[in-house]
Amino acid sequence: QVQLVQSGAEVKKPGASVKVSCKTSGYTFTNHAVHWVRQAPGQRLEWMGWVNGGNDGTDYSRKFQGRVTMTRDASASTVYMELSSLRSEDTAVYFCSRVDSSGSYSHDYWGQGTLVTVSS
Amino acid sequence: EIVLTQSPGTLSLSPGERATLSCRASQSVSRSYLGWYQQKPGQAPRLLIYGASSRATGIPDRFSGSGSGTDFTLTISRLEPEDFAVYYCQQYGSSPRTFGQGTKVEIK
């Protein structure tokens, strides 16, 4: 079955960087993109960007341009999201999700979420 | 960027009742690329509807979606106890993908 398993919770100081991993299984990694969505406490879901499973192509929300980098390791079926210059407003749960590139183009499978806390 | 506005903010209903949730877009959603997600506390979202009206795999037929252009609706025909949650709409027809602010369906 399709699974996305994310790395554990992180606590970072303002100005630092965080790198979250998302290991996928149960499907052909190169056939689908993986997107990142975050949710600050009590807030709506916020789309950050995506990385193409079949190549290194990416697309980022303008809000995060220059601060976010999404990469993939096809040999490990794993995607990474690195966010730099962290500030308190980046405290959130970060989710990776598979987007079905062959049908719905929607987020059909999700990771369990990774809590990133930014605090001095 | 397309802004999605959901209404109402909270819906208080009893099990067995019908729920109607609205999602309005600030501009037309390309190809009706509009999805609905259910989220329970401490969990990841779950895809319910894609393409405005297609049910995702394994979703019960009490969930239905409709609409096009700028106005979309999610209907839950008869609420089950497990349906009380927050529901988000999302457009994916243009970048950036955006979500609505959510509608909480709570037990009356």
CSV table of C-alpha atoms in Angstrom, one decimal:
chain,number,residue,atom,x,y,z
A,1,GLN,CA,0.0,0.0,0.0
A,2,VAL,CA,1.1,3.6,-0.6
A,3,GLN,CA,2.8,5.1,2.4
A,4,LEU,CA,4.6,8.4,3.1
A,5,VAL,CA,6.6,8.4,6.3
A,6,GLN,CA,8.1,11.7,7.5
A,7,SER,CA,11.0,12.4,9.8
A,8,GLY,CA,10.5,13.4,13.4
A,9,ALA,CA,9.7,16.7,15.1
A,10,GLU,CA,12.3,19.5,15.2
A,11,VAL,CA,13.0,22.5,17.4
A,12,LYS,CA,15.0,25.2,15.8
A,13,LYS,CA,16.2,28.7,16.7
A,14,PRO,CA,15.3,31.8,14.6
A,15,GLY,CA,17.6,32.1,11.6
A,16,ALA,CA,18.4,28.4,11.4
A,17,SER,CA,17.4,25.9,8.7
A,18,VAL,CA,15.4,22.7,8.9
A,19,LYS,CA,15.3,19.8,6.6
A,20,VAL,CA,12.4,17.4,6.6
A,21,SER,CA,12.4,14.0,4.8
A,22,CYS,CA,9.5,12.1,3.3
A,23,LYS,CA,10.1,8.4,2.5
A,24,THR,CA,7.6,7.0,0.0
A,25,SER,CA,6.7,3.4,-0.7
A,26,GLY,CA,4.1,1.3,-2.4
A,27,TYR,CA,4.1,3.0,-5.8
A,28,THR,CA,6.5,3.9,-8.6
A,29,PHE,CA,8.3,7.0,-7.2
A,30,THR,CA,9.1,8.5,-10.6
A,31,ASN,CA,5.5,8.5,-11.8
A,32,HIS,CA,4.1,11.1,-9.3
A,33,ALA,CA,5.0,14.4,-7.8
A,34,VAL,CA,5.4,15.0,-4.1
A,35,HIS,CA,4.0,18.3,-2.7
A,36,TRP,CA,4.6,20.0,0.6
A,37,VAL,CA,1.8,21.6,2.6
A,38,ARG,CA,2.1,23.2,6.0
A,39,GLN,CA,-0.4,24.1,8.8
A,40,ALA,CA,0.4,26.7,11.5
A,41,PRO,CA,-1.5,26.2,14.8
A,42,GLY,CA,-5.2,26.8,14.2
A,43,GLN,CA,-4.7,28.0,10.7
A,44,ARG,CA,-5.6,26.8,7.2
A,45,LEU,CA,-3.5,24.5,5.1
A,46,GLU,CA,-0.9,26.3,3.0
A,47,TRP,CA,0.7,24.9,-0.1
A,48,MET,CA,4.5,25.4,-0.3
A,49,GLY,CA,5.5,23.7,-3.6
A,50,TRP,CA,6.4,20.4,-5.2
A,51,VAL,CA,9.1,18.3,-6.7
A,52,ASN,CA,8.7,16.1,-9.7
A,53,GLY,CA,9.3,12.4,-8.9
A,54,GLY,CA,10.6,11.7,-12.4
A,55,ASN,CA,13.2,14.5,-12.6
A,56,ASP,CA,14.5,17.4,-10.4
A,57,GLY,CA,11.9,19.8,-11.5
A,58,THR,CA,10.3,22.0,-8.8
A,59,ASP,CA,7.8,24.7,-8.4
A,60,TYR,CA,7.6,26.8,-5.3
A,61,SER,CA,5.0,29.2,-3.9
A,62,ARG,CA,6.2,32.7,-4.4
A,63,LYS,CA,5.8,33.2,-0.6
A,64,PHE,CA,8.7,30.8,0.0
A,65,GLN,CA,10.9,31.5,-3.0
A,66,GLY,CA,14.5,32.0,-1.9
A,67,ARG,CA,13.9,30.2,1.4
A,68,VAL,CA,12.7,26.7,0.4
A,69,THR,CA,14.5,23.9,-1.5
A,70,MET,CA,12.8,20.7,-2.4
A,71,THR,CA,14.9,17.8,-3.6
A,72,ARG,CA,14.5,14.1,-4.2
A,73,ASP,CA,16.6,10.9,-4.0
A,74,ALA,CA,15.0,8.5,-6.5
A,75,SER,CA,17.2,5.6,-5.4
A,76,ALA,CA,15.7,5.9,-1.9
A,77,SER,CA,12.2,7.0,-3.0
A,78,THR,CA,12.6,10.0,-0.7
A,79,VAL,CA,11.8,13.7,-1.0
A,80,TYR,CA,13.3,16.4,1.2
A,81,MET,CA,12.1,19.9,2.1
A,82,GLU,CA,14.6,22.4,3.5
A,83,LEU,CA,13.4,25.8,4.8
A,84,SER,CA,16.0,28.4,5.8
A,85,SER,CA,16.0,31.7,7.7
A,86,LEU,CA,13.4,30.3,10.1
A,87,ARG,CA,11.2,32.7,12.0
A,88,SER,CA,8.6,32.1,14.7
A,89,GLU,CA,5.8,32.3,12.0
A,90,ASP,CA,7.3,29.1,10.5
A,91,THR,CA,6.2,27.1,13.5
A,92,ALA,CA,3.8,24.6,11.9
A,93,VAL,CA,3.1,21.0,11.0
A,94,TYR,CA,4.7,20.2,7.6
A,95,PHE,CA,3.0,17.5,5.5
A,96,CYS,CA,4.3,15.8,2.4
A,97,SER,CA,1.7,14.5,0.0
A,98,ARG,CA,1.6,12.5,-3.2
A,99,VAL,CA,-0.2,14.1,-6.1
A,100,ASP,CA,-1.7,11.6,-8.5
A,101,SER,CA,-0.2,12.7,-11.8
A,102,SER,CA,-2.2,10.2,-13.8
A,103,GLY,CA,-5.7,11.0,-12.8
A,104,SER,CA,-7.0,13.2,-10.1
A,105,TYR,CA,-4.0,15.6,-9.8
A,106,SER,CA,-5.0,15.8,-6.2
A,107,HIS,CA,-3.3,15.0,-2.9
A,108,ASP,CA,-4.4,11.4,-2.6
A,109,TYR,CA,-1.8,10.2,0.0
A,110,TRP,CA,-0.3,12.1,2.9
A,111,GLY,CA,2.5,11.8,5.4
A,112,GLN,CA,1.8,11.9,9.1
A,113,GLY,CA,3.2,15.4,9.4
A,114,THR,CA,6.3,16.8,11.1
A,115,LEU,CA,6.0,19.5,13.7
A,116,VAL,CA,8.6,22.2,13.4
A,117,THR,CA,8.9,24.6,16.3
A,118,VAL,CA,10.9,27.8,15.9
A,119,SER,CA,11.7,29.3,19.2
A,120,SER,CA,14.6,31.1,20.9
B,1,GLU,CA,-3.4,34.0,-6.6
B,2,ILE,CA,-6.9,32.5,-6.3
B,3,VAL,CA,-8.5,33.2,-2.9
B,4,LEU,CA,-11.0,30.6,-1.7
B,5,THR,CA,-13.7,31.6,0.8
B,6,GLN,CA,-15.6,28.9,2.6
B,7,SER,CA,-18.9,29.3,4.3
B,8,PRO,CA,-20.2,28.9,6.9
B,9,GLY,CA,-17.2,28.9,9.3
B,10,THR,CA,-19.0,26.5,11.6
B,11,LEU,CA,-22.0,24.2,10.9
B,12,SER,CA,-23.8,22.7,13.9
B,13,LEU,CA,-25.8,19.7,13.0
B,14,SER,CA,-27.0,16.4,14.4
B,15,PRO,CA,-26.2,12.9,13.0
B,16,GLY,CA,-28.5,12.0,10.2
B,17,GLU,CA,-28.9,15.6,9.0
B,18,ARG,CA,-27.7,17.0,5.7
B,19,ALA,CA,-24.6,19.2,5.5
B,20,THR,CA,-24.1,21.8,2.7
B,21,LEU,CA,-20.7,23.5,2.6
B,22,SER,CA,-19.8,26.3,0.2
B,23,CYS,CA,-16.5,27.3,-1.4
B,24,ARG,CA,-16.3,30.5,-3.5
B,25,ALA,CA,-13.3,31.4,-5.6
B,26,SER,CA,-12.0,34.9,-6.3
B,27,GLN,CA,-11.7,34.0,-10.0
B,28,SER,CA,-12.7,31.0,-12.2
B,29,VAL,CA,-11.1,27.7,-11.3
B,30,SER,CA,-9.5,26.3,-14.4
B,31,ARG,CA,-10.9,23.0,-15.6
B,32,SER,CA,-12.9,22.7,-12.4
B,33,TYR,CA,-9.8,21.6,-10.6
B,34,LEU,CA,-11.3,21.9,-7.2
B,35,GLY,CA,-11.0,19.3,-4.4
B,36,TRP,CA,-12.4,18.8,-0.9
B,37,TYR,CA,-10.5,17.4,2.0
B,38,GLN,CA,-11.6,16.3,5.5
B,39,GLN,CA,-9.3,16.8,8.5
B,40,LYS,CA,-9.7,15.5,12.0
B,41,PRO,CA,-7.6,16.8,14.9
B,42,GLY,CA,-4.0,15.6,14.9
B,43,GLN,CA,-4.4,13.9,11.5
B,44,ALA,CA,-3.4,14.6,7.9
B,45,PRO,CA,-6.1,15.8,5.5
B,46,ARG,CA,-8.0,13.1,3.6
B,47,LEU,CA,-9.0,13.6,0.0
B,48,LEU,CA,-12.8,13.3,-0.5
B,49,ILE,CA,-13.6,14.9,-3.9
B,50,TYR,CA,-11.5,15.9,-6.9
B,51,GLY,CA,-12.4,17.6,-10.1
B,52,ALA,CA,-15.3,19.3,-8.3
B,53,SER,CA,-17.5,16.2,-8.4
B,54,SER,CA,-15.5,12.9,-8.5
B,55,ARG,CA,-15.3,10.9,-5.3
B,56,ALA,CA,-11.9,9.7,-4.3
B,57,THR,CA,-11.2,6.0,-3.9
B,58,GLY,CA,-13.0,4.5,-0.9
B,59,ILE,CA,-15.1,7.6,-0.1
B,60,PRO,CA,-18.8,6.8,0.8
B,61,ASP,CA,-21.5,8.0,-1.6
B,62,ARG,CA,-23.0,10.2,1.0
B,63,PHE,CA,-20.3,12.7,0.1
B,64,SER,CA,-20.9,14.6,-3.2
B,65,GLY,CA,-19.5,17.6,-4.8
B,66,SER,CA,-20.8,20.0,-7.4
B,67,GLY,CA,-20.2,23.4,-9.0
B,68,SER,CA,-18.0,25.1,-11.6
B,69,GLY,CA,-16.4,28.4,-12.3
B,70,THR,CA,-16.3,30.2,-9.0
B,71,ASP,CA,-18.9,28.4,-6.9
B,72,PHE,CA,-18.6,24.9,-5.5
B,73,THR,CA,-20.5,22.9,-2.9
B,74,LEU,CA,-19.8,19.8,-0.8
B,75,THR,CA,-22.8,17.9,0.4
B,76,ILE,CA,-22.9,15.2,3.0
B,77,SER,CA,-26.4,13.7,2.6
B,78,ARG,CA,-26.7,12.1,6.1
B,79,LEU,CA,-24.1,12.9,8.7
B,80,GLU,CA,-22.4,9.9,10.4
B,81,PRO,CA,-20.6,10.3,13.7
B,82,GLU,CA,-17.2,10.0,12.0
B,83,ASP,CA,-18.0,12.9,9.6
B,84,PHE,CA,-17.7,15.6,12.3
B,85,ALA,CA,-14.4,17.3,11.3
B,86,VAL,CA,-13.0,20.3,9.4
B,87,TYR,CA,-13.5,20.4,5.7
B,88,TYR,CA,-11.2,22.4,3.3
B,89,CYS,CA,-11.6,23.1,-0.4
B,90,GLN,CA,-8.5,23.5,-2.6
B,91,GLN,CA,-8.0,24.7,-6.1
B,92,TYR,CA,-5.2,23.2,-8.2
B,93,GLY,CA,-6.0,24.7,-11.6
B,94,SER,CA,-3.4,27.4,-11.2
B,95,SER,CA,-0.2,28.0,-9.2
B,96,PRO,CA,0.0,28.5,-6.3
B,97,ARG,CA,-2.5,25.9,-5.2
B,98,THR,CA,-4.6,27.5,-2.5
B,99,PHE,CA,-6.9,26.3,0.2
B,100,GLY,CA,-10.0,27.8,1.8
B,101,GLN,CA,-10.0,28.6,5.5
B,102,GLY,CA,-12.1,25.6,6.3
B,103,THR,CA,-15.6,24.8,7.6
B,104,LYS,CA,-15.9,23.0,10.9
B,105,VAL,CA,-18.9,20.6,11.1
B,106,GLU,CA,-19.7,20.1,14.8
B,107,ILE,CA,-22.2,18.0,16.7
B,108,LYS,CA,-25.2,20.1,17.7
